[in-house]
Structure formats: C-alpha cells, structure tokens
mmCIF file of C-alpha atoms and ligand atoms in Angstrom:
data_model
loop_
_atom_site.group_PDB
_atom_site.id
_atom_site.type_symbol
_atom_site.label_atom_id
_atom_site.label_comp_id
_atom_site.label_asym_id
_atom_site.label_seq_id
_atom_site.Cartn_x
_atom_site.Cartn_y
_atom_site.Cartn_z
ATOM 1 C CA MET A 94 -0.064 0.061 -0.113
ATOM 2 C CA SER A 95 1.346 3.450 -0.939
ATOM 3 C CA LYS A 96 2.133 5.836 1.974
ATOM 4 C CA PRO A 97 0.185 9.124 2.347
ATOM 5 C CA HIS A 98 1.869 12.074 1.041
ATOM 6 C CA VAL A 99 2.686 14.833 3.565
ATOM 7 C CA LEU A 100 4.024 18.339 2.780
ATOM 8 C CA MET A 101 6.462 19.986 4.968
ATOM 9 C CA PRO A 102 6.943 23.591 3.894
ATOM 10 C CA SER A 103 9.988 24.589 5.949
ATOM 11 C CA PRO A 104 12.588 22.378 7.928
ATOM 12 C CA MET A 105 11.660 21.062 11.043
ATOM 13 C CA MET A 106 13.727 19.200 13.835
ATOM 14 C CA ASP A 107 15.458 15.784 12.782
ATOM 15 C CA LEU A 108 13.253 13.771 15.245
ATOM 16 C CA VAL A 109 10.138 14.956 13.150
ATOM 17 C CA VAL A 110 11.841 14.633 9.797
ATOM 18 C CA LYS A 111 13.284 11.248 10.464
ATOM 19 C CA GLN A 112 9.918 9.686 11.735
ATOM 20 C CA LEU A 113 7.676 11.403 9.100
ATOM 21 C CA ASP A 114 10.365 10.164 6.434
ATOM 22 C CA GLU A 115 9.713 6.574 7.574
ATOM 23 C CA ALA A 116 5.871 6.589 7.924
ATOM 24 C CA PHE A 117 4.973 8.886 5.123
ATOM 25 C CA THR A 118 5.958 10.045 1.602
ATOM 26 C CA LEU A 119 7.464 13.347 2.893
ATOM 27 C CA HIS A 120 7.928 16.209 0.482
ATOM 28 C CA LYS A 121 10.445 18.800 1.973
ATOM 29 C CA LEU A 122 9.186 21.905 0.123
ATOM 30 C CA TRP A 123 12.415 23.863 0.838
ATOM 31 C CA GLU A 124 14.432 21.569 -1.050
ATOM 32 C CA ALA A 125 12.366 22.080 -4.221
ATOM 33 C CA GLU A 126 13.788 24.391 -6.950
ATOM 34 C CA ASP A 127 10.611 25.977 -7.548
ATOM 35 C CA PRO A 128 8.474 25.453 -4.471
ATOM 36 C CA GLU A 129 5.116 26.998 -6.190
ATOM 37 C CA ALA A 130 5.586 24.679 -9.152
ATOM 38 C CA GLU A 131 6.122 21.755 -6.597
ATOM 39 C CA ILE A 132 2.957 22.349 -4.832
ATOM 40 C CA THR A 133 1.135 22.564 -8.110
ATOM 41 C CA ALA A 134 2.724 19.282 -9.195
ATOM 42 C CA LEU A 135 1.782 17.368 -5.904
ATOM 43 C CA ALA A 136 -1.441 19.029 -5.311
ATOM 44 C CA ASP A 137 -3.642 16.026 -5.801
ATOM 45 C CA LYS A 138 -1.567 13.705 -3.794
ATOM 46 C CA ILE A 139 -0.960 15.783 -0.555
ATOM 47 C CA GLU A 140 -3.101 14.470 2.368
ATOM 48 C CA GLY A 141 -1.273 16.015 5.238
ATOM 49 C CA ILE A 142 0.868 18.849 6.152
ATOM 50 C CA ALA A 143 3.377 19.251 8.999
ATOM 51 C CA THR A 144 4.161 22.833 9.771
ATOM 52 C CA GLY A 145 6.350 24.789 12.007
ATOM 53 C CA GLY A 146 4.810 28.195 11.309
ATOM 54 C CA LYS A 147 7.371 29.729 9.137
ATOM 55 C CA ARG A 148 5.063 29.654 6.122
ATOM 56 C CA PRO A 149 1.612 30.316 7.019
ATOM 57 C CA VAL A 150 -0.996 27.497 6.111
ATOM 58 C CA ASP A 151 -3.762 29.818 4.864
ATOM 59 C CA GLY A 152 -6.892 29.116 2.827
ATOM 60 C CA GLU A 153 -5.020 30.078 -0.282
ATOM 61 C CA LEU A 154 -2.545 27.153 0.332
ATOM 62 C CA MET A 155 -5.043 24.638 1.506
ATOM 63 C CA SER A 156 -7.491 25.330 -1.337
ATOM 64 C CA ARG A 157 -4.703 24.096 -3.806
ATOM 65 C CA LEU A 158 -4.683 20.841 -2.024
ATOM 66 C CA PRO A 159 -7.990 19.091 -2.781
ATOM 67 C CA ASN A 160 -7.245 16.081 -0.894
ATOM 68 C CA LEU A 161 -5.918 17.642 2.343
ATOM 69 C CA LYS A 162 -7.203 16.005 5.539
ATOM 70 C CA ILE A 163 -4.901 17.387 8.228
ATOM 71 C CA VAL A 164 -2.596 20.062 9.262
ATOM 72 C CA ALA A 165 -0.195 19.208 12.132
ATOM 73 C CA ASN A 166 1.215 22.238 13.844
ATOM 74 C CA PHE A 167 4.357 22.252 15.937
ATOM 75 C CA GLY A 168 3.469 24.548 18.824
ATOM 76 C CA VAL A 169 0.447 24.883 20.964
ATOM 77 C CA GLY A 170 -0.169 28.322 19.364
ATOM 78 C CA TYR A 171 -1.631 27.944 15.831
ATOM 79 C CA ASP A 172 -2.171 31.383 14.734
ATOM 80 C CA THR A 173 -0.173 30.809 11.525
ATOM 81 C CA VAL A 174 -2.715 28.147 10.392
ATOM 82 C CA ASP A 175 -6.203 29.373 9.242
ATOM 83 C CA ALA A 176 -8.016 26.776 11.537
ATOM 84 C CA ALA A 177 -11.440 28.293 10.815
ATOM 85 C CA TRP A 178 -11.013 27.833 7.121
ATOM 86 C CA ALA A 179 -9.725 24.232 7.654
ATOM 87 C CA GLY A 180 -12.563 23.441 10.047
ATOM 88 C CA GLU A 181 -15.240 24.636 7.369
ATOM 89 C CA HIS A 182 -13.622 22.524 4.829
ATOM 90 C CA GLY A 183 -13.560 19.324 6.961
ATOM 91 C CA ILE A 184 -9.719 19.527 7.444
ATOM 92 C CA TYR A 185 -8.311 18.565 11.000
ATOM 93 C CA VAL A 186 -5.900 20.949 12.634
ATOM 94 C CA THR A 187 -3.612 19.605 15.417
ATOM 95 C CA ASN A 188 -1.363 21.606 17.873
ATOM 96 C CA THR A 189 0.810 20.543 20.715
ATOM 97 C CA PRO A 190 -0.804 21.359 24.167
ATOM 98 C CA ASP A 191 0.103 20.314 27.563
ATOM 99 C CA VAL A 192 3.606 18.795 26.828
ATOM 100 C CA LEU A 193 5.241 22.247 26.998
ATOM 101 C CA THR A 194 2.887 24.017 29.657
ATOM 102 C CA GLU A 195 5.356 23.525 32.598
ATOM 103 C CA GLU A 196 8.485 24.695 30.548
ATOM 104 C CA VAL A 197 6.685 27.932 29.311
ATOM 105 C CA ALA A 198 5.516 28.547 32.852
ATOM 106 C CA ASP A 199 9.182 28.322 34.150
ATOM 107 C CA THR A 200 10.342 30.565 31.344
ATOM 108 C CA THR A 201 7.674 33.045 32.306
ATOM 109 C CA LEU A 202 8.644 33.047 35.996
ATOM 110 C CA GLY A 203 12.466 33.451 34.771
ATOM 111 C CA LEU A 204 11.520 36.305 32.435
ATOM 112 C CA LEU A 205 9.512 38.011 35.401
ATOM 113 C CA LEU A 206 12.206 37.932 37.933
ATOM 114 C CA MET A 207 14.923 39.058 35.444
ATOM 115 C CA THR A 208 12.685 42.098 34.519
ATOM 116 C CA LEU A 209 11.623 43.127 37.950
ATOM 117 C CA ARG A 210 15.082 42.726 39.494
ATOM 118 C CA GLN A 211 17.052 44.028 36.235
ATOM 119 C CA LEU A 212 19.108 40.894 36.273
ATOM 120 C CA SER A 213 20.263 41.139 32.745
ATOM 121 C CA GLU A 214 21.411 44.715 33.215
ATOM 122 C CA SER A 215 23.125 43.720 36.378
ATOM 123 C CA GLU A 216 25.129 41.002 34.742
ATOM 124 C CA ARG A 217 26.021 43.337 32.051
ATOM 125 C CA TYR A 218 27.298 45.668 34.752
ATOM 126 C CA LEU A 219 29.495 43.097 36.254
ATOM 127 C CA ARG A 220 30.812 41.725 33.081
ATOM 128 C CA ALA A 221 31.816 45.406 32.007
ATOM 129 C CA GLY A 222 33.875 45.616 35.154
ATOM 130 C CA ARG A 223 31.851 48.283 36.694
ATOM 131 C CA TRP A 224 31.165 46.615 40.122
ATOM 132 C CA GLU A 225 34.924 46.838 40.945
ATOM 133 C CA LYS A 226 35.362 50.341 39.424
ATOM 134 C CA GLU A 227 32.138 51.940 40.536
ATOM 135 C CA GLY A 228 30.792 49.907 43.269
ATOM 136 C CA PRO A 229 27.383 47.893 43.707
ATOM 137 C CA PHE A 230 24.682 47.783 41.295
ATOM 138 C CA PRO A 231 21.894 50.295 42.295
ATOM 139 C CA LEU A 232 18.942 49.030 44.191
ATOM 140 C CA THR A 233 16.138 47.969 41.844
ATOM 141 C CA ARG A 234 12.908 49.965 42.073
ATOM 142 C CA GLN A 235 10.905 46.747 41.280
ATOM 143 C CA THR A 236 10.360 43.555 43.281
ATOM 144 C CA LEU A 237 8.041 40.595 43.473
ATOM 145 C CA ARG A 238 7.441 41.268 47.107
ATOM 146 C CA ASP A 239 3.705 42.205 47.865
ATOM 147 C CA ARG A 240 2.785 42.464 44.150
ATOM 148 C CA LYS A 241 -0.518 42.009 42.458
ATOM 149 C CA VAL A 242 -0.196 40.195 39.208
ATOM 150 C CA GLY A 243 -2.908 40.266 36.321
ATOM 151 C CA ILE A 244 -2.760 37.325 33.916
ATOM 152 C CA LEU A 245 -4.297 37.970 30.372
ATOM 153 C CA GLY A 246 -5.205 34.353 29.360
ATOM 154 C CA LEU A 247 -5.547 32.151 32.313
ATOM 155 C CA GLY A 248 -5.457 28.829 30.167
ATOM 156 C CA ARG A 249 -3.043 25.820 30.448
ATOM 157 C CA ILE A 250 0.011 27.981 30.738
ATOM 158 C CA GLY A 251 -1.549 30.821 32.606
ATOM 159 C CA LYS A 252 -2.748 28.432 35.200
ATOM 160 C CA ALA A 253 0.699 27.112 35.568
ATOM 161 C CA VAL A 254 2.229 30.548 35.922
ATOM 162 C CA ALA A 255 -0.307 31.333 38.639
ATOM 163 C CA THR A 256 0.529 28.263 40.504
ATOM 164 C CA ARG A 257 4.117 29.361 40.606
ATOM 165 C CA LEU A 258 3.138 32.894 41.773
ATOM 166 C CA GLU A 259 1.053 31.619 44.483
ATOM 167 C CA ALA A 260 4.335 29.962 45.883
ATOM 168 C CA PHE A 261 6.023 33.513 45.461
ATOM 169 C CA GLY A 262 3.142 35.138 47.519
ATOM 170 C CA SER A 263 1.790 37.211 44.932
ATOM 171 C CA THR A 264 -1.882 38.261 44.694
ATOM 172 C CA ILE A 265 -3.328 36.964 41.213
ATOM 173 C CA VAL A 266 -6.232 38.285 39.168
ATOM 174 C CA TYR A 267 -7.154 37.363 35.352
ATOM 175 C CA HIS A 268 -8.898 38.546 32.327
ATOM 176 C CA GLY A 269 -10.197 36.301 29.627
ATOM 177 C CA ARG A 270 -13.426 36.193 27.476
ATOM 178 C CA ARG A 271 -15.359 34.740 30.335
ATOM 179 C CA LYS A 272 -15.001 34.117 34.055
ATOM 180 C CA GLN A 273 -13.994 30.571 34.877
ATOM 181 C CA GLU A 274 -16.456 28.975 37.418
ATOM 182 C CA ASP A 275 -13.864 26.647 38.859
ATOM 183 C CA VAL A 276 -11.183 29.420 39.402
ATOM 184 C CA ALA A 277 -11.007 31.324 42.623
ATOM 185 C CA TYR A 278 -8.760 34.372 41.379
ATOM 186 C CA PRO A 279 -10.779 37.370 40.839
ATOM 187 C CA PHE A 280 -12.067 37.953 37.394
ATOM 188 C CA TYR A 281 -12.005 41.248 35.270
ATOM 189 C CA GLY A 282 -14.321 41.438 32.407
ATOM 190 C CA ASP A 283 -12.259 44.695 31.283
ATOM 191 C CA LEU A 284 -8.681 44.568 30.494
ATOM 192 C CA VAL A 285 -8.095 48.313 31.102
ATOM 193 C CA GLU A 286 -9.607 47.798 34.630
ATOM 194 C CA MET A 287 -7.409 45.017 35.328
ATOM 195 C CA ALA A 288 -4.322 46.874 34.239
ATOM 196 C CA ARG A 289 -5.337 49.772 36.530
ATOM 197 C CA ASP A 290 -5.626 47.575 39.558
ATOM 198 C CA VAL A 291 -2.220 45.532 39.089
ATOM 199 C CA ASP A 292 1.406 46.021 39.264
ATOM 200 C CA ILE A 293 2.387 43.545 36.619
ATOM 201 C CA LEU A 294 0.542 42.352 33.601
ATOM 202 C CA ILE A 295 1.476 38.895 32.150
ATOM 203 C CA SER A 296 0.201 38.119 28.650
ATOM 204 C CA ILE A 297 -0.030 34.350 27.796
ATOM 205 C CA ALA A 298 -2.941 34.737 25.330
ATOM 206 C CA PRO A 299 -3.148 33.309 21.817
ATOM 207 C CA GLY A 300 -2.395 35.335 18.671
ATOM 208 C CA GLY A 301 -4.888 35.940 15.866
ATOM 209 C CA ASP A 302 -7.460 38.520 15.012
ATOM 210 C CA ALA A 303 -9.375 38.293 18.106
ATOM 211 C CA THR A 304 -6.452 39.292 20.419
ATOM 212 C CA HIS A 305 -4.650 41.609 17.933
ATOM 213 C CA HIS A 306 -3.228 44.631 19.747
ATOM 214 C CA LEU A 307 -5.407 43.777 22.902
ATOM 215 C CA ILE A 308 -2.515 45.358 24.875
ATOM 216 C CA SER A 309 -3.115 49.098 23.729
ATOM 217 C CA THR A 310 -1.998 52.556 24.640
ATOM 218 C CA ASP A 311 -4.970 52.452 27.184
ATOM 219 C CA VAL A 312 -3.980 49.195 28.779
ATOM 220 C CA LEU A 313 -0.390 50.341 28.940
ATOM 221 C CA ASN A 314 -1.331 53.938 30.436
ATOM 222 C CA ALA A 315 -3.645 52.074 32.976
ATOM 223 C CA LEU A 316 -0.705 49.959 34.062
ATOM 224 C CA GLY A 317 1.031 53.126 34.657
ATOM 225 C CA PRO A 318 4.732 54.453 35.279
ATOM 226 C CA ASP A 319 5.441 51.782 37.875
ATOM 227 C CA GLY A 320 3.711 49.050 35.743
ATOM 228 C CA VAL A 321 5.665 45.993 34.173
ATOM 229 C CA LEU A 322 4.642 43.949 31.273
ATOM 230 C CA ILE A 323 5.529 40.558 30.573
ATOM 231 C CA ASN A 324 4.560 38.951 27.271
ATOM 232 C CA VAL A 325 5.170 35.256 26.539
ATOM 233 C CA GLY A 326 1.998 34.725 24.367
ATOM 234 C CA ARG A 327 2.266 36.269 21.153
ATOM 235 C CA GLY A 328 3.778 39.439 19.866
ATOM 236 C CA SER A 329 0.653 40.477 17.983
ATOM 237 C CA VAL A 330 -1.228 40.785 21.252
ATOM 238 C CA VAL A 331 0.863 43.867 22.248
ATOM 239 C CA ASP A 332 0.766 47.024 20.133
ATOM 240 C CA GLU A 333 4.427 47.320 19.904
ATOM 241 C CA ALA A 334 4.891 50.776 18.659
ATOM 242 C CA ALA A 335 2.542 51.765 21.614
ATOM 243 C CA LEU A 336 4.771 49.782 23.950
ATOM 244 C CA ILE A 337 7.856 51.663 22.733
ATOM 245 C CA SER A 338 6.457 55.018 23.224
ATOM 246 C CA ALA A 339 5.070 54.240 26.797
ATOM 247 C CA LEU A 340 8.634 53.042 27.708
ATOM 248 C CA GLN A 341 10.302 55.799 26.160
ATOM 249 C CA GLU A 342 8.014 58.328 27.712
ATOM 250 C CA GLU A 343 8.291 56.494 31.025
ATOM 251 C CA ARG A 344 4.400 55.920 31.049
ATOM 252 C CA LEU A 345 5.480 52.199 31.764
ATOM 253 C CA PHE A 346 8.391 51.235 33.975
ATOM 254 C CA SER A 347 9.672 48.045 32.109
ATOM 255 C CA ALA A 348 8.817 44.929 29.948
ATOM 256 C CA GLY A 349 9.986 41.525 29.620
ATOM 257 C CA LEU A 350 9.334 40.057 26.166
ATOM 258 C CA ASP A 351 9.862 36.668 24.736
ATOM 259 C CA VAL A 352 7.629 37.388 21.637
ATOM 260 C CA PHE A 353 7.461 40.151 19.117
ATOM 261 C CA GLU A 354 5.147 41.461 16.376
ATOM 262 C CA ASN A 355 7.518 40.619 13.436
ATOM 263 C CA GLU A 356 9.915 37.839 14.678
ATOM 264 C CA PRO A 357 12.902 37.406 14.473
ATOM 265 C CA HIS A 358 12.980 41.226 14.082
ATOM 266 C CA VAL A 359 13.219 43.109 17.271
ATOM 267 C CA PRO A 360 12.821 46.912 17.054
ATOM 268 C CA ALA A 361 15.974 48.784 17.522
ATOM 269 C CA GLU A 362 14.227 51.040 20.014
ATOM 270 C CA LEU A 363 13.553 48.097 22.371
ATOM 271 C CA ILE A 364 17.204 46.710 22.010
ATOM 272 C CA ALA A 365 18.495 50.087 23.040
ATOM 273 C CA MET A 366 16.659 50.018 26.442
ATOM 274 C CA GLU A 367 18.807 48.748 29.305
ATOM 275 C CA ARG A 368 16.126 47.870 31.568
ATOM 276 C CA VAL A 369 13.889 45.954 29.194
ATOM 277 C CA VAL A 370 14.518 42.069 29.003
ATOM 278 C CA LEU A 371 14.171 40.526 25.592
ATOM 279 C CA LEU A 372 14.346 36.860 24.891
ATOM 280 C CA PRO A 373 14.325 35.216 21.318
ATOM 281 C CA HIS A 374 10.905 33.098 21.638
ATOM 282 C CA VAL A 375 12.649 30.526 23.840
ATOM 283 C CA GLY A 376 9.531 29.897 26.173
ATOM 284 C CA SER A 377 9.480 25.955 25.271
ATOM 285 C CA ALA A 378 13.126 25.818 23.864
ATOM 286 C CA SER A 379 14.734 23.091 25.750
ATOM 287 C CA VAL A 380 15.703 19.772 24.090
ATOM 288 C CA HIS A 381 13.390 17.931 26.373
ATOM 289 C CA THR A 382 10.241 19.935 25.847
ATOM 290 C CA ARG A 383 10.667 20.589 22.028
ATOM 291 C CA GLY A 384 11.309 16.679 21.777
ATOM 292 C CA LEU A 385 7.861 16.138 23.491
ATOM 293 C CA MET A 386 6.326 18.732 21.145
ATOM 294 C CA GLY A 387 8.036 17.132 17.951
ATOM 295 C CA GLN A 388 6.802 13.559 19.064
ATOM 296 C CA LEU A 389 3.244 14.738 19.563
ATOM 297 C CA LEU A 390 3.198 16.236 16.026
ATOM 298 C CA VAL A 391 4.459 12.941 14.584
ATOM 299 C CA ASP A 392 2.037 10.935 16.708
ATOM 300 C CA ASN A 393 -0.950 13.168 15.560
ATOM 301 C CA LEU A 394 -0.331 12.487 11.931
ATOM 302 C CA LYS A 395 0.406 8.714 12.351
ATOM 303 C CA ARG A 396 -2.637 8.245 14.642
ATOM 304 C CA PHE A 397 -4.954 10.173 11.995
ATOM 305 C CA PHE A 398 -3.780 8.068 9.125
ATOM 306 C CA GLU A 399 -4.033 4.921 11.155
ATOM 307 C CA THR A 400 -7.493 5.544 12.704
ATOM 308 C CA GLY A 401 -9.015 8.634 11.114
ATOM 309 C CA LYS A 402 -8.747 10.501 14.574
ATOM 310 C CA PRO A 403 -5.917 12.668 15.626
ATOM 311 C CA ILE A 404 -4.794 13.021 19.393
ATOM 312 C CA THR A 405 -5.102 16.706 19.882
ATOM 313 C CA PRO A 406 -7.296 18.425 17.407
ATOM 314 C CA VAL A 407 -7.930 22.268 17.960
ATOM 315 C CA ALA A 408 -11.294 23.612 18.982
ATOM 316 C CA GLU A 409 -12.077 24.736 15.484
ATOM 317 C CA THR A 410 -12.110 21.281 13.998
ATOM 318 C CA PRO A 411 -15.683 20.440 13.752
ATOM 319 C CA LEU A 412 -15.029 16.659 12.787
ATOM 320 C CA LYS A 413 -16.016 14.170 15.576
HETATM 321 P P1 LIG B 221 -4.932 27.946 26.237
HETATM 322 O O1 LIG B 221 -5.177 26.801 27.310
HETATM 323 O O2 LIG B 221 -5.917 27.750 25.176
HETATM 324 O O3 LIG B 221 -5.153 29.247 27.046
HETATM 325 C C1 LIG B 221 -5.377 30.387 26.370
HETATM 326 C C2 LIG B 221 -6.141 31.476 27.194
HETATM 327 O O4 LIG B 221 -6.352 32.626 26.450
HETATM 328 C C3 LIG B 221 -7.440 30.890 27.657
HETATM 329 O O5 LIG B 221 -7.547 31.016 28.970
HETATM 330 C C4 LIG B 221 -8.485 31.817 27.009
HETATM 331 O O6 LIG B 221 -9.319 32.147 27.866
HETATM 332 C C5 LIG B 221 -7.762 33.197 26.723
HETATM 333 N N1 LIG B 221 -8.072 33.923 25.426
HETATM 334 C C6 LIG B 221 -8.160 33.396 24.289
HETATM 335 N N2 LIG B 221 -8.820 34.297 23.481
HETATM 336 C C7 LIG B 221 -8.884 35.318 24.183
HETATM 337 C C8 LIG B 221 -9.319 36.573 23.855
HETATM 338 N N3 LIG B 221 -9.860 36.988 22.560
HETATM 339 N N4 LIG B 221 -9.311 37.493 24.912
HETATM 340 C C9 LIG B 221 -8.869 37.265 26.112
HETATM 341 N N5 LIG B 221 -8.432 36.159 26.498
HETATM 342 C C10 LIG B 221 -8.439 34.933 25.430
HETATM 343 O O7 LIG B 221 -3.490 27.935 25.734
HETATM 344 P P2 LIG B 221 -2.157 27.553 26.371
HETATM 345 O O8 LIG B 221 -1.735 26.301 26.205
HETATM 346 O O9 LIG B 221 -2.080 28.175 27.779
HETATM 347 O O10 LIG B 221 -1.118 28.563 25.478
HETATM 348 C C11 LIG B 221 -1.474 29.986 25.350
HETATM 349 C C12 LIG B 221 -0.672 30.651 24.247
HETATM 350 O O11 LIG B 221 0.635 30.737 24.583
HETATM 351 C C13 LIG B 221 -0.484 29.884 22.943
HETATM 352 O O12 LIG B 221 -1.732 30.223 22.162
HETATM 353 C C14 LIG B 221 0.664 30.632 22.401
HETATM 354 O O13 LIG B 221 0.455 31.702 21.523
HETATM 355 C C15 LIG B 221 1.500 31.004 23.676
HETATM 356 N N6 LIG B 221 2.810 30.248 23.555
HETATM 357 C C16 LIG B 221 3.938 30.969 23.815
HETATM 358 C C17 LIG B 221 5.050 30.186 23.947
HETATM 359 C C18 LIG B 221 6.614 30.758 23.828
HETATM 360 O O14 LIG B 221 7.379 29.901 23.620
HETATM 361 N N7 LIG B 221 6.529 32.023 24.309
HETATM 362 C C19 LIG B 221 5.090 28.709 24.304
HETATM 363 C C20 LIG B 221 3.723 28.071 24.134
HETATM 364 C C21 LIG B 221 2.592 28.964 24.131
HETATM 365 P P3 LIG B 221 -10.976 32.369 27.479
HETATM 366 O O15 LIG B 221 -11.251 31.212 26.639
HETATM 367 O O16 LIG B 221 -11.902 32.434 28.725
HETATM 368 O O17 LIG B 221 -11.082 33.733 26.907
HETATM 369 C C1 LIG B 222 7.250 27.232 19.873
HETATM 370 C C2 LIG B 222 5.188 28.474 20.874
HETATM 371 O O1 LIG B 222 8.302 27.709 19.820
HETATM 372 O O2 LIG B 222 3.864 26.516 21.219
HETATM 373 C C3 LIG B 222 3.915 27.621 20.939
HETATM 374 O O3 LIG B 222 2.913 28.120 20.603
HETATM 375 O O4 LIG B 222 5.174 29.661 20.655
HETATM 376 C C4 LIG B 222 6.469 27.717 20.996
HETATM 377 O O5 LIG B 222 6.400 26.709 21.921
HETATM 378 C C5 LIG B 222 6.826 27.616 18.421
HETATM 379 O O6 LIG B 222 5.525 27.424 18.349
HETATM 380 C C6 LIG B 222 7.707 26.851 17.596
HETATM 381 O O7 LIG B 222 7.620 27.499 16.192
#
C-alpha cells in the first residue's frame, strides 16, 4: 500500500523529519527548486501538512490541495494556520498542548524575575567591570514582594504561571473572554480595569485577529509608570509601537518580552533600552520539551492516518 503524502513547507527538527520520512512520503518543500511549481505538481497527492509556522498555512494554500485532510502544527499556538477555514472545509488541525505547559511557565517566571530585578542589566554591569570600578549595582525599584499580578489568558500555561506565583506570595487576578467558574482568582471582564488595579501584567494569550493589539495604549497607560508588562503569548497581542512610546516616555516602567510582532525582527528602540529584557522566543526551547512537542506532532499524523482521529485536534475542528 502506498504511504500517504505529507508536505513539510519549512525545515523541522530531525526527530520529526526522520519519523515522518519513515511513515509517509514526505515532501520537503524547501528543497524544491521551484516550491510553487512543486505544490502544483503534488496538489492531488498531498493529504497532510506538517508545519512549524514559518510559512502560513492559509486558505490559499489549503485550497490548492483538494485531498488535504490534516494540518499538524508544531506548537500549541496555531495562529499561522487558518483553522477556521480548515474546519469549514472538513480538515483537521492539530497542535501540541500540555507537553510544553510547565516549561513555558518556568520561562515566564524566569523572565518576570529578570525584568523586575533588572538581572540582565546587572550581569552586564558586572561583565563590563563596573562593580569593581564603580561599586554595587543600584538597588532595583521593582520587586516581586507584595505585588498584584494580572494574567491575560488564564489557560493551561496561565494557570501553571499562577500556581508558581502563589508560591511566590503574589496576589493573582485574571482577564479572559469569560469568568471561569472553577477558578477562585478574581476575574476582570475589562482589561483596562484590570491593568489599572495590578502592578504586573502577564500576557499568555493566543495570537490571531481576536487578540490583535489587545494590549493597547489605554492598557499600558492604565498599568502606569510603575507598571511592568511580561509577554510570552504572541507578539501580535501587544501594540509594539505603543509599548515603545510608553517605555520611552516613562508611562510604563519596564517590559519582559519573549515574543514580538515581526519575529525574528526586534525593534532597535527596544534593544536600546537597558532595563527591558528581551528573549528570542525561547519559552519552550529545551531539548526535552521541544522533543515532546515534535513527538506529539508525529503521533498526531500517524494516529490520524491509522484511525481517522488525531490525538490533539484544535477547537475549530468540527469533525467528531
Ligand atoms: P490555552 O489553554 O488555550 O489558553 C489560552 C487562554 O487565552 C485561555 O484562558 C483563553 O481564555 C484566553 N483567551 C483566548 N482568546 C482570548 C481573547 N480574545 N481575549 C482574552 N483572552 C483570550 O492555551 P495555552 O496552552 O495556555 O497557550 C497559550 C498561548 O501561549 C498559545 O496560544 C501561544 O500563543 C503562547 N505560547 C507561547 C510560547 C512561547 O514560547 N513564548 C510557548 C507556548 C505557548 P477564555 O477562553 O476564557 O477567553
Ligand atoms: C514554539 C510556541 O516555540 O507552542 C507555541 O505556541 O510559541 C512555542 O512553543 C513555536 O510554536 C515553534 O515554532
């Protein structure tokens, strides 16, 4: 029996490529001389896509593949796949939830502490020989002691962040589209109102149209000159230009960012700010966790082609 044909638009980790190469007829689009002509030539054969998000899997691409049945996304966030279009056309989309939750929550706490206590800046101070020449690094204005933290997106990762923050003694509140009945933390239906009441805003909400620029000038102004923003969700959730202005004009104290609007580009204005902490989207980036994510992507494709049902389909997939 011939193996199902799977399209991989951009390179993925060896663990994924090796297993997909064994189980399927894998088409590595980046190796094709003319990728667009390759898609056209393979159009009728392709039944699955394995994507890491570098090339968006949009309606335009999917509509060219009449036998496409499943798109397997590497990552829990799947904003680069048009899952609504896929769902409407009976195509499964899968993501990689849960296996990365604790790792991303660990990174979030690391980024939070680095930002509040200006740890990157103080390390640069030491490495530049300034401790010896100029004396101790100045005391930081920020601390996690006695702080109120607002979480935008109290989902799997948001809850794992909240559990850690409880151990740190923080007061926790949250905003989302709806109040969660099984959650005891106070809920805010209005993000500006929550920002006004907290010291720190942590965003771990998904990307996409519904959350685009949710963290606006109004939200940043409500956080105020002593406020700190941490973003580990998606860059598109924050109005980056508004954030830069707020930091430059000292309407916001600082920010810790793992995600950006136009990755891997990071605005020079942010890079120039000593106090701001910038990470290159490393929330889940350990060999351990990326390995689990890759394996789940492979297992989703294998399970689907064996049984007709993947392991972790996203909510938009209407197929039962
Ligand atoms: P999840 O369990 O689906 O949680 C998402 C949360 O966001 C939910 O609590 C949801 O609450 C809230 N939300 C969704 N749409 C919203 C909207 N329009 N307005 C306000 N809140 C909204 O997902 P997860 O596993 O925690 O992952 C969350 C996100 O983290 C991913 O989508 C991804 O973008 C990001 N992420 C980043 C990294 C990294 O490396 N930096 C790694 C992994 C994930 P309601 O449904 O109640 O609104
Ligand atoms: C991945 C992520 O680094 O899972 C997500 O949503 O943002 C990260 O874990 C990314 O998706 C890999 O491209």
